[in-house]
Amino acid sequence: MEGDASKVGGFSLHAGVAAEAHEGQKLERLCRYIARPAISEKRLSLSPQGRVRYQLKTPWKNGTTHVAFDEESTGANCDHRWADYIPTTSVDQVAATLARWMGVTDSAALNSIFPLLTNFSGNHLGFMR
């Protein structure tokens, strides 16, 4: 990759994207990109055996199209439960805080960009000044 881009361990990073405060559409596009979840819920499912399955975006070289998680890796046979993995802060709250830092200060715009934000009491976490 060239310039401000890098690829390491199968992940790519492009650091050459910038938006000025007056570039509303560009800021919104950047905020939506930053706020994407790490995995797509649309590709999660349960197998007939009750295992959690994740459909890969692109099949692996060996033809694998899904990965499945057994009971041990999902916590059913462990000392913890799925509730241990439920975060206390939403992705929308973090992304809205970043968006505010980038100059998106209008509440209506934030609610439009992050529609789930209204489900949470605080939409400015204060970690960016």
Short mmCIF file of N, CA, C and O in Angstrom, two decimals:
data_model
loop_
_atom_site.label_atom_id
_atom_site.label_comp_id
_atom_site.label_asym_id
_atom_site.label_seq_id
_atom_site.Cartn_x
_atom_site.Cartn_y
_atom_site.Cartn_z
N MET A 1 0.84 -1.17 0.00
CA MET A 1 0.00 0.00 0.00
C MET A 1 0.89 1.24 0.00
O MET A 1 2.02 1.21 0.45
N GLU A 2 0.33 2.34 -0.47
CA GLU A 2 1.14 3.54 -0.65
C GLU A 2 0.75 4.65 0.32
O GLU A 2 -0.34 4.65 0.89
N GLY A 3 1.65 5.62 0.46
CA GLY A 3 1.36 6.86 1.20
C GLY A 3 1.01 6.63 2.65
O GLY A 3 1.78 6.04 3.39
N ASP A 4 -0.17 7.09 3.03
CA ASP A 4 -0.62 7.02 4.41
C ASP A 4 -1.38 5.73 4.71
O ASP A 4 -2.17 5.67 5.65
N ALA A 5 -1.17 4.70 3.91
CA ALA A 5 -1.88 3.44 4.09
C ALA A 5 -0.89 2.34 4.48
O ALA A 5 0.27 2.36 4.12
N SER A 6 -1.42 1.38 5.25
CA SER A 6 -0.58 0.28 5.70
C SER A 6 -1.45 -0.97 5.83
O SER A 6 -2.64 -0.88 6.09
N LYS A 7 -0.83 -2.12 5.66
CA LYS A 7 -1.52 -3.39 5.82
C LYS A 7 -0.65 -4.29 6.67
O LYS A 7 0.49 -4.56 6.32
N VAL A 8 -1.20 -4.75 7.81
CA VAL A 8 -0.46 -5.60 8.73
C VAL A 8 -1.40 -6.68 9.25
O VAL A 8 -2.50 -6.38 9.70
N GLY A 9 -0.97 -7.91 9.19
CA GLY A 9 -1.75 -9.02 9.76
C GLY A 9 -3.16 -9.14 9.21
O GLY A 9 -4.07 -9.52 9.92
N GLY A 10 -3.37 -8.79 7.96
CA GLY A 10 -4.69 -8.90 7.35
C GLY A 10 -5.57 -7.69 7.57
O GLY A 10 -6.70 -7.65 7.08
N PHE A 11 -5.10 -6.70 8.32
CA PHE A 11 -5.87 -5.49 8.56
C PHE A 11 -5.24 -4.34 7.80
O PHE A 11 -4.03 -4.25 7.70
N SER A 12 -6.07 -3.44 7.28
CA SER A 12 -5.52 -2.29 6.58
C SER A 12 -5.96 -1.02 7.29
O SER A 12 -7.02 -0.95 7.91
N LEU A 13 -5.11 -0.01 7.20
CA LEU A 13 -5.38 1.28 7.80
C LEU A 13 -5.03 2.34 6.78
O LEU A 13 -3.95 2.32 6.20
N HIS A 14 -5.95 3.25 6.56
CA HIS A 14 -5.69 4.37 5.66
C HIS A 14 -5.83 5.64 6.49
O HIS A 14 -6.92 6.01 6.90
N ALA A 15 -4.72 6.29 6.76
CA ALA A 15 -4.70 7.47 7.62
C ALA A 15 -4.70 8.77 6.84
O ALA A 15 -4.50 9.83 7.41
N GLY A 16 -4.93 8.72 5.56
CA GLY A 16 -4.88 9.91 4.74
C GLY A 16 -6.23 10.58 4.55
O GLY A 16 -6.38 11.43 3.69
N VAL A 17 -7.24 10.23 5.34
CA VAL A 17 -8.56 10.82 5.20
C VAL A 17 -8.72 11.93 6.22
O VAL A 17 -8.43 11.74 7.41
N ALA A 18 -9.17 13.07 5.77
CA ALA A 18 -9.39 14.21 6.67
C ALA A 18 -10.65 14.94 6.23
O ALA A 18 -11.05 14.86 5.08
N ALA A 19 -11.27 15.63 7.17
CA ALA A 19 -12.46 16.43 6.87
C ALA A 19 -12.39 17.71 7.68
O ALA A 19 -12.08 17.69 8.87
N GLU A 20 -12.68 18.80 7.02
CA GLU A 20 -12.74 20.10 7.70
C GLU A 20 -14.10 20.25 8.36
O GLU A 20 -15.07 19.60 7.98
N ALA A 21 -14.20 21.13 9.35
CA ALA A 21 -15.44 21.32 10.10
C ALA A 21 -16.61 21.72 9.21
O ALA A 21 -17.75 21.35 9.48
N HIS A 22 -16.35 22.44 8.12
CA HIS A 22 -17.43 22.89 7.23
C HIS A 22 -17.86 21.82 6.21
O HIS A 22 -18.82 22.01 5.49
N GLU A 23 -17.18 20.69 6.16
CA GLU A 23 -17.50 19.62 5.21
C GLU A 23 -18.44 18.60 5.86
O GLU A 23 -18.07 17.49 6.18
N GLY A 24 -19.69 19.01 6.03
CA GLY A 24 -20.68 18.21 6.75
C GLY A 24 -20.87 16.80 6.22
O GLY A 24 -20.87 15.84 6.99
N GLN A 25 -21.04 16.66 4.92
CA GLN A 25 -21.27 15.33 4.35
C GLN A 25 -20.05 14.43 4.51
O GLN A 25 -20.18 13.24 4.81
N LYS A 26 -18.88 15.00 4.34
CA LYS A 26 -17.66 14.22 4.50
C LYS A 26 -17.48 13.79 5.96
O LYS A 26 -17.11 12.65 6.24
N LEU A 27 -17.78 14.71 6.89
CA LEU A 27 -17.70 14.37 8.31
C LEU A 27 -18.69 13.27 8.66
O LEU A 27 -18.36 12.33 9.40
N GLU A 28 -19.91 13.36 8.13
CA GLU A 28 -20.91 12.34 8.41
C GLU A 28 -20.47 10.98 7.88
O GLU A 28 -20.56 9.97 8.58
N ARG A 29 -19.94 10.95 6.66
CA ARG A 29 -19.46 9.68 6.08
C ARG A 29 -18.33 9.09 6.92
O ARG A 29 -18.29 7.89 7.20
N LEU A 30 -17.42 9.96 7.37
CA LEU A 30 -16.31 9.51 8.21
C LEU A 30 -16.81 8.99 9.56
O LEU A 30 -16.37 7.93 10.03
N CYS A 31 -17.77 9.69 10.15
CA CYS A 31 -18.34 9.25 11.44
C CYS A 31 -19.05 7.91 11.30
O CYS A 31 -18.92 7.04 12.16
N ARG A 32 -19.83 7.75 10.23
CA ARG A 32 -20.52 6.47 10.02
C ARG A 32 -19.51 5.33 9.84
O ARG A 32 -19.71 4.24 10.34
N TYR A 33 -18.42 5.60 9.14
CA TYR A 33 -17.40 4.58 8.93
C TYR A 33 -16.75 4.20 10.26
O TYR A 33 -16.57 3.02 10.56
N ILE A 34 -16.41 5.19 11.07
CA ILE A 34 -15.77 4.94 12.36
C ILE A 34 -16.71 4.15 13.29
O ILE A 34 -16.27 3.31 14.07
N ALA A 35 -18.01 4.42 13.20
CA ALA A 35 -18.97 3.83 14.12
C ALA A 35 -19.41 2.41 13.73
O ALA A 35 -20.18 1.79 14.47
N ARG A 36 -18.91 1.89 12.63
CA ARG A 36 -19.31 0.53 12.23
C ARG A 36 -18.90 -0.47 13.30
O ARG A 36 -17.82 -0.37 13.88
N PRO A 37 -19.75 -1.46 13.56
CA PRO A 37 -19.35 -2.50 14.52
C PRO A 37 -18.23 -3.37 13.95
O PRO A 37 -18.02 -3.43 12.74
N ALA A 38 -17.52 -4.03 14.85
CA ALA A 38 -16.40 -4.87 14.44
C ALA A 38 -16.84 -6.07 13.60
O ALA A 38 -16.12 -6.50 12.72
N ILE A 39 -18.01 -6.59 13.89
CA ILE A 39 -18.55 -7.70 13.09
C ILE A 39 -19.97 -7.34 12.67
O ILE A 39 -20.65 -6.55 13.31
N SER A 40 -20.41 -7.93 11.58
CA SER A 40 -21.74 -7.66 11.06
C SER A 40 -22.76 -8.60 11.72
O SER A 40 -22.64 -9.82 11.62
N GLU A 41 -23.75 -8.01 12.37
CA GLU A 41 -24.80 -8.83 12.98
C GLU A 41 -25.58 -9.61 11.94
O GLU A 41 -26.12 -10.67 12.22
N LYS A 42 -25.66 -9.07 10.72
CA LYS A 42 -26.40 -9.73 9.64
C LYS A 42 -25.78 -11.08 9.28
O LYS A 42 -26.46 -11.94 8.75
N ARG A 43 -24.49 -11.25 9.57
CA ARG A 43 -23.82 -12.50 9.23
C ARG A 43 -23.75 -13.48 10.39
O ARG A 43 -23.16 -14.54 10.28
N LEU A 44 -24.33 -13.10 11.55
CA LEU A 44 -24.39 -14.01 12.70
C LEU A 44 -25.67 -14.83 12.65
O LEU A 44 -26.73 -14.32 12.29
N SER A 45 -25.58 -16.10 13.02
CA SER A 45 -26.77 -16.96 13.06
C SER A 45 -26.52 -18.10 14.03
O SER A 45 -25.41 -18.30 14.51
N LEU A 46 -27.57 -18.85 14.30
CA LEU A 46 -27.45 -20.07 15.10
C LEU A 46 -27.61 -21.27 14.19
O LEU A 46 -28.51 -21.30 13.35
N SER A 47 -26.75 -22.26 14.35
CA SER A 47 -26.86 -23.48 13.56
C SER A 47 -28.00 -24.31 14.15
O SER A 47 -28.45 -24.06 15.27
N PRO A 48 -28.46 -25.34 13.43
CA PRO A 48 -29.50 -26.22 13.97
C PRO A 48 -29.09 -26.88 15.29
O PRO A 48 -29.93 -27.23 16.10
N GLN A 49 -27.78 -27.01 15.52
CA GLN A 49 -27.27 -27.60 16.76
C GLN A 49 -27.14 -26.56 17.87
O GLN A 49 -26.70 -26.86 18.97
N GLY A 50 -27.47 -25.31 17.58
CA GLY A 50 -27.41 -24.25 18.58
C GLY A 50 -26.05 -23.58 18.69
O GLY A 50 -25.81 -22.82 19.63
N ARG A 51 -25.18 -23.83 17.75
CA ARG A 51 -23.86 -23.19 17.76
C ARG A 51 -23.94 -21.84 17.08
O ARG A 51 -24.68 -21.65 16.13
N VAL A 52 -23.16 -20.90 17.57
CA VAL A 52 -23.10 -19.58 16.96
C VAL A 52 -22.25 -19.67 15.70
O VAL A 52 -21.13 -20.17 15.74
N ARG A 53 -22.82 -19.19 14.57
CA ARG A 53 -22.11 -19.24 13.30
C ARG A 53 -21.91 -17.83 12.77
O ARG A 53 -22.77 -16.98 12.93
N TYR A 54 -20.77 -17.60 12.15
CA TYR A 54 -20.49 -16.32 11.52
C TYR A 54 -20.12 -16.56 10.07
O TYR A 54 -19.19 -17.31 9.77
N GLN A 55 -20.88 -15.96 9.16
CA GLN A 55 -20.61 -16.10 7.72
C GLN A 55 -19.48 -15.16 7.33
O GLN A 55 -19.55 -13.96 7.60
N LEU A 56 -18.46 -15.71 6.72
CA LEU A 56 -17.32 -14.90 6.30
C LEU A 56 -17.71 -14.03 5.11
O LEU A 56 -18.49 -14.44 4.25
N LYS A 57 -17.16 -12.84 5.05
CA LYS A 57 -17.44 -11.93 3.94
C LYS A 57 -16.91 -12.52 2.63
O LYS A 57 -17.56 -12.46 1.60
N THR A 58 -15.74 -13.11 2.69
CA THR A 58 -15.11 -13.75 1.54
C THR A 58 -14.68 -15.16 1.96
O THR A 58 -14.05 -15.31 3.00
N PRO A 59 -15.03 -16.17 1.18
CA PRO A 59 -14.60 -17.53 1.56
C PRO A 59 -13.09 -17.63 1.66
O PRO A 59 -12.36 -16.97 0.92
N TRP A 60 -12.63 -18.46 2.59
CA TRP A 60 -11.20 -18.70 2.74
C TRP A 60 -10.71 -19.51 1.55
O TRP A 60 -11.49 -20.11 0.80
N LYS A 61 -9.39 -19.59 1.39
CA LYS A 61 -8.79 -20.31 0.26
C LYS A 61 -9.22 -21.78 0.25
O LYS A 61 -9.33 -22.38 -0.80
N ASN A 62 -9.49 -22.35 1.44
CA ASN A 62 -9.88 -23.76 1.50
C ASN A 62 -11.38 -23.96 1.28
O ASN A 62 -11.89 -25.06 1.39
N GLY A 63 -12.12 -22.87 0.97
CA GLY A 63 -13.55 -22.97 0.69
C GLY A 63 -14.44 -22.72 1.88
O GLY A 63 -15.67 -22.71 1.75
N THR A 64 -13.90 -22.52 3.06
CA THR A 64 -14.70 -22.27 4.27
C THR A 64 -15.51 -20.99 4.10
O THR A 64 -14.97 -19.95 3.73
N THR A 65 -16.82 -21.08 4.36
CA THR A 65 -17.69 -19.91 4.24
C THR A 65 -18.22 -19.43 5.59
O THR A 65 -18.72 -18.31 5.69
N HIS A 66 -18.15 -20.29 6.64
CA HIS A 66 -18.64 -19.95 7.97
C HIS A 66 -17.64 -20.44 9.02
O HIS A 66 -16.93 -21.41 8.78
N VAL A 67 -17.63 -19.77 10.15
CA VAL A 67 -16.94 -20.30 11.32
C VAL A 67 -17.99 -20.50 12.39
O VAL A 67 -18.97 -19.75 12.47
N ALA A 68 -17.82 -21.54 13.19
CA ALA A 68 -18.79 -21.85 14.25
C ALA A 68 -18.07 -21.90 15.59
O ALA A 68 -16.91 -22.29 15.67
N PHE A 69 -18.77 -21.46 16.61
CA PHE A 69 -18.21 -21.43 17.96
C PHE A 69 -18.92 -22.47 18.80
O PHE A 69 -20.15 -22.52 18.84
N ASP A 70 -18.15 -23.32 19.47
CA ASP A 70 -18.76 -24.36 20.30
C ASP A 70 -19.14 -23.80 21.67
O ASP A 70 -18.88 -22.65 21.99
N GLU A 71 -19.77 -24.63 22.49
CA GLU A 71 -20.25 -24.20 23.80
C GLU A 71 -19.12 -23.66 24.68
O GLU A 71 -19.29 -22.69 25.39
N GLU A 72 -17.96 -24.29 24.61
CA GLU A 72 -16.86 -23.86 25.46
C GLU A 72 -16.40 -22.45 25.12
O GLU A 72 -16.17 -21.63 25.99
N SER A 73 -16.32 -22.14 23.83
CA SER A 73 -15.84 -20.81 23.44
C SER A 73 -16.91 -19.73 23.60
O SER A 73 -16.60 -18.56 23.66
N THR A 74 -18.19 -20.13 23.67
CA THR A 74 -19.24 -19.13 23.84
C THR A 74 -19.64 -18.95 25.29
O THR A 74 -20.48 -18.12 25.60
N GLY A 75 -19.07 -19.71 26.19
CA GLY A 75 -19.32 -19.48 27.60
C GLY A 75 -20.34 -20.40 28.25
O GLY A 75 -20.55 -20.33 29.45
N ALA A 76 -20.99 -21.29 27.50
CA ALA A 76 -22.02 -22.15 28.09
C ALA A 76 -21.45 -23.10 29.14
O ALA A 76 -22.13 -23.44 30.09
N ASN A 77 -20.21 -23.55 28.97
CA ASN A 77 -19.59 -24.47 29.92
C ASN A 77 -18.54 -23.78 30.79
O ASN A 77 -17.74 -24.43 31.42
N CYS A 78 -18.52 -22.46 30.78
CA CYS A 78 -17.51 -21.74 31.54
C CYS A 78 -18.13 -21.15 32.81
O CYS A 78 -19.33 -21.21 33.02
N ASP A 79 -17.29 -20.58 33.65
CA ASP A 79 -17.76 -19.96 34.88
C ASP A 79 -18.43 -18.62 34.63
O ASP A 79 -18.97 -18.02 35.54
N HIS A 80 -18.36 -18.11 33.42
CA HIS A 80 -18.97 -16.81 33.11
C HIS A 80 -20.12 -17.01 32.14
O HIS A 80 -20.31 -18.07 31.57
N ARG A 81 -20.89 -15.98 31.96
CA ARG A 81 -22.03 -16.02 31.03
C ARG A 81 -21.85 -14.92 29.99
O ARG A 81 -21.00 -14.06 30.11
N TRP A 82 -22.71 -14.94 28.97
CA TRP A 82 -22.64 -13.92 27.93
C TRP A 82 -22.77 -12.52 28.51
O TRP A 82 -22.23 -11.56 27.97
N ALA A 83 -23.49 -12.37 29.62
CA ALA A 83 -23.65 -11.05 30.22
C ALA A 83 -22.31 -10.43 30.59
O ALA A 83 -22.18 -9.21 30.65
N ASP A 84 -21.30 -11.27 30.83
CA ASP A 84 -19.97 -10.74 31.14
C ASP A 84 -19.41 -9.95 29.97
O ASP A 84 -18.51 -9.12 30.15
N TYR A 85 -19.91 -10.20 28.77
CA TYR A 85 -19.39 -9.55 27.58
C TYR A 85 -20.22 -8.33 27.16
O TYR A 85 -19.88 -7.68 26.18
N ILE A 86 -21.31 -8.05 27.84
CA ILE A 86 -22.15 -6.92 27.47
C ILE A 86 -21.48 -5.63 27.93
O ILE A 86 -21.25 -5.43 29.12
N PRO A 87 -21.12 -4.77 27.00
CA PRO A 87 -20.44 -3.53 27.39
C PRO A 87 -21.39 -2.56 28.07
O PRO A 87 -22.59 -2.59 27.85
N THR A 88 -20.84 -1.71 28.91
CA THR A 88 -21.66 -0.71 29.59
C THR A 88 -21.73 0.58 28.79
O THR A 88 -22.50 1.47 29.12
N THR A 89 -20.94 0.67 27.75
CA THR A 89 -20.93 1.85 26.88
C THR A 89 -21.18 1.39 25.45
O THR A 89 -20.58 0.42 25.00
N SER A 90 -22.07 2.08 24.75
CA SER A 90 -22.39 1.67 23.38
C SER A 90 -21.40 2.23 22.38
O SER A 90 -20.75 3.25 22.62
N VAL A 91 -21.31 1.58 21.24
CA VAL A 91 -20.48 2.06 20.15
C VAL A 91 -20.96 3.44 19.70
O VAL A 91 -20.17 4.32 19.39
N ASP A 92 -22.29 3.63 19.72
CA ASP A 92 -22.84 4.91 19.31
C ASP A 92 -22.38 6.04 20.23
O ASP A 92 -22.11 7.15 19.78
N GLN A 93 -22.30 5.77 21.54
CA GLN A 93 -21.84 6.79 22.48
C GLN A 93 -20.38 7.16 22.21
O GLN A 93 -20.02 8.34 22.21
N VAL A 94 -19.55 6.16 21.98
CA VAL A 94 -18.14 6.41 21.68
C VAL A 94 -18.01 7.18 20.37
O VAL A 94 -17.29 8.18 20.28
N ALA A 95 -18.73 6.72 19.34
CA ALA A 95 -18.65 7.37 18.03
C ALA A 95 -19.18 8.80 18.08
O ALA A 95 -18.62 9.69 17.44
N ALA A 96 -20.25 9.04 18.84
CA ALA A 96 -20.79 10.40 18.96
C ALA A 96 -19.79 11.31 19.65
O ALA A 96 -19.65 12.49 19.28
N THR A 97 -19.10 10.79 20.63
CA THR A 97 -18.06 11.58 21.30
C THR A 97 -16.96 11.94 20.32
O THR A 97 -16.49 13.09 20.28
N LEU A 98 -16.54 10.98 19.49
CA LEU A 98 -15.54 11.25 18.46
C LEU A 98 -16.07 12.25 17.44
O LEU A 98 -15.35 13.15 17.00
N ALA A 99 -17.34 12.10 17.06
CA ALA A 99 -17.94 13.02 16.09
C ALA A 99 -17.97 14.44 16.64
O ALA A 99 -17.69 15.40 15.92
N ARG A 100 -18.30 14.60 17.93
CA ARG A 100 -18.28 15.93 18.54
C ARG A 100 -16.87 16.51 18.47
O ARG A 100 -16.69 17.68 18.17
N TRP A 101 -15.88 15.70 18.75
CA TRP A 101 -14.50 16.15 18.71
C TRP A 101 -14.12 16.59 17.29
O TRP A 101 -13.35 17.52 17.11
N MET A 102 -14.71 15.92 16.28
CA MET A 102 -14.42 16.27 14.89
C MET A 102 -15.24 17.46 14.41
O MET A 102 -15.11 17.88 13.27
N GLY A 103 -16.13 17.98 15.25
CA GLY A 103 -16.86 19.19 14.89
C GLY A 103 -18.34 19.02 14.66
O GLY A 103 -19.03 19.99 14.33
N VAL A 104 -18.90 17.83 14.78
CA VAL A 104 -20.34 17.63 14.63
C VAL A 104 -20.98 17.92 15.98
O VAL A 104 -20.96 17.07 16.87
N THR A 105 -21.53 19.11 16.15
CA THR A 105 -22.05 19.51 17.45
C THR A 105 -23.58 19.57 17.50
O THR A 105 -24.15 19.63 18.57
N ASP A 106 -24.23 19.54 16.35
CA ASP A 106 -25.69 19.63 16.30
C ASP A 106 -26.31 18.31 16.75
O ASP A 106 -26.02 17.25 16.19
N SER A 107 -27.16 18.37 17.77
CA SER A 107 -27.78 17.15 18.32
C SER A 107 -28.61 16.41 17.28
O SER A 107 -28.60 15.18 17.23
N ALA A 108 -29.34 17.14 16.45
CA ALA A 108 -30.15 16.49 15.41
C ALA A 108 -29.26 15.74 14.43
O ALA A 108 -29.60 14.62 14.00
N ALA A 109 -28.12 16.33 14.07
CA ALA A 109 -27.20 15.65 13.16
C ALA A 109 -26.63 14.40 13.80
O ALA A 109 -26.54 13.34 13.17
N LEU A 110 -26.25 14.49 15.08
CA LEU A 110 -25.72 13.32 15.78
C LEU A 110 -26.77 12.20 15.83
O LEU A 110 -26.46 11.04 15.61
N ASN A 111 -28.02 12.56 16.13
CA ASN A 111 -29.09 11.55 16.20
C ASN A 111 -29.38 10.96 14.83
O ASN A 111 -29.80 9.81 14.73
N SER A 112 -29.17 11.73 13.77
CA SER A 112 -29.36 11.21 12.42
C SER A 112 -28.25 10.24 12.05
O SER A 112 -28.50 9.19 11.47
N ILE A 113 -27.02 10.58 12.42
CA ILE A 113 -25.87 9.74 12.10
C ILE A 113 -25.89 8.46 12.94
O ILE A 113 -25.61 7.37 12.46
N PHE A 114 -26.26 8.61 14.23
CA PHE A 114 -26.27 7.49 15.18
C PHE A 114 -27.68 7.34 15.73
O PHE A 114 -27.99 7.81 16.83
N PRO A 115 -28.59 6.67 15.01
CA PRO A 115 -30.00 6.60 15.42
C PRO A 115 -30.23 5.90 16.76
O PRO A 115 -31.23 6.15 17.42
N LEU A 116 -29.31 5.05 17.20
CA LEU A 116 -29.49 4.36 18.48
C LEU A 116 -29.05 5.21 19.67
O LEU A 116 -29.25 4.83 20.82
N LEU A 117 -28.49 6.36 19.41
CA LEU A 117 -27.96 7.23 20.45
C LEU A 117 -29.04 7.65 21.45
O LEU A 117 -28.77 7.79 22.64
N THR A 118 -30.26 7.79 20.98
CA THR A 118 -31.35 8.22 21.87
C THR A 118 -31.70 7.16 22.91
O THR A 118 -32.40 7.45 23.87
N ASN A 119 -31.20 5.94 22.75
CA ASN A 119 -31.46 4.87 23.73
C ASN A 119 -30.58 4.97 24.97
O ASN A 119 -30.77 4.21 25.91
N PHE A 120 -29.63 5.91 24.97
CA PHE A 120 -28.67 6.00 26.06
C PHE A 120 -28.73 7.37 26.70
O PHE A 120 -28.99 8.37 26.03
N SER A 121 -28.49 7.40 28.01
CA SER A 121 -28.63 8.66 28.75
C SER A 121 -27.52 9.66 28.43
O SER A 121 -27.76 10.85 28.37
N GLY A 122 -26.32 9.21 28.22
CA GLY A 122 -25.22 10.12 27.93
C GLY A 122 -24.68 9.92 26.55
O GLY A 122 -24.36 8.81 26.16
N ASN A 123 -24.62 11.00 25.76
CA ASN A 123 -24.07 10.85 24.41
C ASN A 123 -22.76 11.59 24.24
O ASN A 123 -22.24 11.70 23.15
N HIS A 124 -22.23 12.11 25.34
CA HIS A 124 -20.92 12.76 25.29
C HIS A 124 -20.11 12.20 26.48
O HIS A 124 -20.35 12.54 27.62
N LEU A 125 -19.20 11.28 26.18
CA LEU A 125 -18.47 10.58 27.24
C LEU A 125 -17.34 11.38 27.83
O LEU A 125 -16.82 11.03 28.88
N GLY A 126 -16.93 12.45 27.16
CA GLY A 126 -15.95 13.35 27.71
C GLY A 126 -14.50 12.92 27.60
O GLY A 126 -13.63 13.57 28.17
N PHE A 127 -14.21 11.85 26.87
CA PHE A 127 -12.81 11.43 26.77
C PHE A 127 -12.05 12.18 25.69
O PHE A 127 -10.84 12.08 25.60
N MET A 128 -12.74 12.99 24.88
CA MET A 128 -12.10 13.84 23.88
C MET A 128 -12.46 15.28 24.23
O MET A 128 -13.60 15.59 24.50
N ARG A 129 -11.50 16.15 24.26
CA ARG A 129 -11.75 17.55 24.61
C ARG A 129 -11.63 18.44 23.41
O ARG A 129 -10.94 18.26 22.52
#
